[in-house]
Short mmCIF file of C-alpha atoms in Angstrom, two decimals:
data_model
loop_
_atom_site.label_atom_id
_atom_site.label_comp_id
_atom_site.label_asym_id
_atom_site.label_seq_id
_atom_site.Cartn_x
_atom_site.Cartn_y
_atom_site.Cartn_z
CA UNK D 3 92.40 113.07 -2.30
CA UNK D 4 93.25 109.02 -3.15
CA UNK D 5 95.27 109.18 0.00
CA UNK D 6 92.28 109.59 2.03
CA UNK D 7 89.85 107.50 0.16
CA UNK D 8 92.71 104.97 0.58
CA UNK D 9 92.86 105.29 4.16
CA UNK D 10 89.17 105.75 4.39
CA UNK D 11 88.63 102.24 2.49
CA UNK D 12 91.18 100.85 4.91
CA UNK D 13 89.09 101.75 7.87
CA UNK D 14 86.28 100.23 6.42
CA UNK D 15 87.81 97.14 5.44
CA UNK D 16 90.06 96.93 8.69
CA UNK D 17 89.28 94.32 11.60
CA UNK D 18 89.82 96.10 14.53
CA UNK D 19 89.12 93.23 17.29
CA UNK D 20 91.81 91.63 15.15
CA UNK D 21 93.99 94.57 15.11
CA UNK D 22 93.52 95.49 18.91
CA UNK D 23 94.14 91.39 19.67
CA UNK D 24 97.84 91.92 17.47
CA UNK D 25 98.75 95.12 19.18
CA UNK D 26 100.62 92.75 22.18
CA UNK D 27 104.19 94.44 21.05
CA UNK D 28 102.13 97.52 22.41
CA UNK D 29 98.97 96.84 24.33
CA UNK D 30 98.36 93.90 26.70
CA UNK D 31 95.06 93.89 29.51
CA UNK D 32 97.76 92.72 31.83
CA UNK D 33 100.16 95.89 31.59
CA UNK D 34 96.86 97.90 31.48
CA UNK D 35 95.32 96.92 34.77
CA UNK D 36 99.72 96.52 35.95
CA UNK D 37 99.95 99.91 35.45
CA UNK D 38 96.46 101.12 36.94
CA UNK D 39 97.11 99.02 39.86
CA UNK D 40 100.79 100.69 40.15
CA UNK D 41 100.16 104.53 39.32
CA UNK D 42 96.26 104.75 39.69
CA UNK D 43 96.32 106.71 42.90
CA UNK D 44 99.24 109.18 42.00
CA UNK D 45 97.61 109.41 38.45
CA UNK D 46 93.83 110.49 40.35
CA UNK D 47 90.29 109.40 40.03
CA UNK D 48 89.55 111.48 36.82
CA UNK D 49 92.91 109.99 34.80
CA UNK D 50 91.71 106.80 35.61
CA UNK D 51 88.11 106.81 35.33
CA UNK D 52 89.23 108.01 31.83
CA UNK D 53 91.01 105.09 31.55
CA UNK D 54 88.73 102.57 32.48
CA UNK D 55 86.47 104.48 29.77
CA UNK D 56 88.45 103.82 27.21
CA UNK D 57 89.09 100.24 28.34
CA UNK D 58 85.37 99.56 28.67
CA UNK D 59 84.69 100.98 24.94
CA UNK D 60 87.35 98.90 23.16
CA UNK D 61 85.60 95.94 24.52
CA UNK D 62 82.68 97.78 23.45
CA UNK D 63 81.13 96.21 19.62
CA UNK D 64 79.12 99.10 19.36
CA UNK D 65 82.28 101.67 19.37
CA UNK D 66 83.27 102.25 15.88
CA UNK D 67 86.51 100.63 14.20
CA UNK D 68 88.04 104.50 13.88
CA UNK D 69 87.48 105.28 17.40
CA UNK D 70 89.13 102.23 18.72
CA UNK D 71 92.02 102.92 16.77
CA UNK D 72 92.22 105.89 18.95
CA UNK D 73 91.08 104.47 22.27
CA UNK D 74 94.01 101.47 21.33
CA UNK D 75 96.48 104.26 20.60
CA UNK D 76 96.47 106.22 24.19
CA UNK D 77 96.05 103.00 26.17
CA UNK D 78 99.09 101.56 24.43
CA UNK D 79 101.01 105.16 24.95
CA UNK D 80 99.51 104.88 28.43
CA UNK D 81 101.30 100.92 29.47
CA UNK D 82 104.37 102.20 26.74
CA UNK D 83 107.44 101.57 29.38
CA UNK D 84 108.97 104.80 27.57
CA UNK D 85 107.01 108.41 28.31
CA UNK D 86 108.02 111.49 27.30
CA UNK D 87 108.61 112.39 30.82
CA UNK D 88 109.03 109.52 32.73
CA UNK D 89 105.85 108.14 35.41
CA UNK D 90 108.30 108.07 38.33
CA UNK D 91 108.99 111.42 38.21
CA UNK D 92 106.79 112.87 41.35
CA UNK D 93 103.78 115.45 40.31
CA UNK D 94 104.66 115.62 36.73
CA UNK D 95 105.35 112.36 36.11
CA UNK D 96 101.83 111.13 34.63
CA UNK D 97 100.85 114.54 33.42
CA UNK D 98 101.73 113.53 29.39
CA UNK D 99 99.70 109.78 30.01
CA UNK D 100 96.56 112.15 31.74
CA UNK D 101 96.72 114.61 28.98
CA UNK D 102 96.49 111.86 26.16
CA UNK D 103 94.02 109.78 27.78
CA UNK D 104 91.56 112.89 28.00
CA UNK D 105 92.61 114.27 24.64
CA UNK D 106 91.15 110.41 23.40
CA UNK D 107 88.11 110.64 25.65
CA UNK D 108 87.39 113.85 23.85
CA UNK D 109 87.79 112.41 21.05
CA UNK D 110 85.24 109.29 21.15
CA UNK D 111 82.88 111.04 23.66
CA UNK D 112 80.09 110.47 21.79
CA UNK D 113 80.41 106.59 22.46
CA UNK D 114 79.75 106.43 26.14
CA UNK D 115 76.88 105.17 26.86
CA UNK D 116 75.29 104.50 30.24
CA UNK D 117 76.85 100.78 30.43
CA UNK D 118 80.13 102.09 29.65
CA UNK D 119 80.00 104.48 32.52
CA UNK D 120 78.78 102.18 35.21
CA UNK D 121 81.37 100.08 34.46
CA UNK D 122 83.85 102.06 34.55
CA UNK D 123 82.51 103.95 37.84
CA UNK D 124 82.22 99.94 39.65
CA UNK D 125 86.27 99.36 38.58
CA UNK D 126 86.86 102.97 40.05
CA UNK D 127 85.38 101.87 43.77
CA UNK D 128 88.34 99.22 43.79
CA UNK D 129 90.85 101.67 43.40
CA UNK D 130 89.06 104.85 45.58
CA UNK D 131 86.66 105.10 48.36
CA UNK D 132 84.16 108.12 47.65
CA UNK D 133 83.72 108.25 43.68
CA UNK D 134 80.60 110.41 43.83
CA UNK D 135 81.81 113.31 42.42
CA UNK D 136 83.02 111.53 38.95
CA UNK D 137 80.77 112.10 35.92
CA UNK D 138 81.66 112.92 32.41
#
């Protein structure tokens, strides 16, 4: 039980903007919007209007300091130069970066709000044409 008041007073006590801003070994904007830019269209609309979800919340003040930690976690596994199988690899290639991305969208659901999505549906219209038929 003191293990997880200790790691519950941690969250409390933790800064995440400082946190996310010290995560540069792992997490950079640049290597985000790199890798979007690289594997957005063989990754689909759905993986990364997931993405740009959890981009758009991390930014977000409002999102809580627990559910960045997550959102922080599968962007970072996202941009991680290492995958468990590799993003070159043709059909399977981003399958373990979509699966995490909507495993942490699942997780933080509850923090989307309108703003969030409209955001993240105007950043989707740079990378496809028709994004009508993308909700959450």
């Amino acid at each position: 039980m003191s293990k997880k008041k200790d790691y519950e007073e941690l969250l409390k006590t933790m800064d995440s903007e400082k946190v996310i801003q010290n995560m540069d070994n792992h997490y950079s904007d640049n290597r985000f919007w790199s890798k979007l830019k690289k594997f957005g269209k063989q990754a689909g609309e759905k993986t990364v209007y997931y993405c740009l979800l959890l981009y758009y919340m991390a930014k977000d003040p409002a999102v809580p300091k627990s559910s960045k930690m997550i959102i922080v976690g599968a962007l970072s596994y996202l941009i991680f130069p290492v995958d468990l199988i590799p993003d070159f690899i043709p059909a399977v290639g981003l399958a373990d970066d979509a699966t995490v991305i909507a495993t942490a969208v699942y997780k933080v659901v509850s923090h989307i709000d309108d703003d969030i999505k409209n955001k993240a549906k105007q950043k989707l219209e740079g990378f496809f044409k028709d994004t009508s038929n993308i909700e959450i």
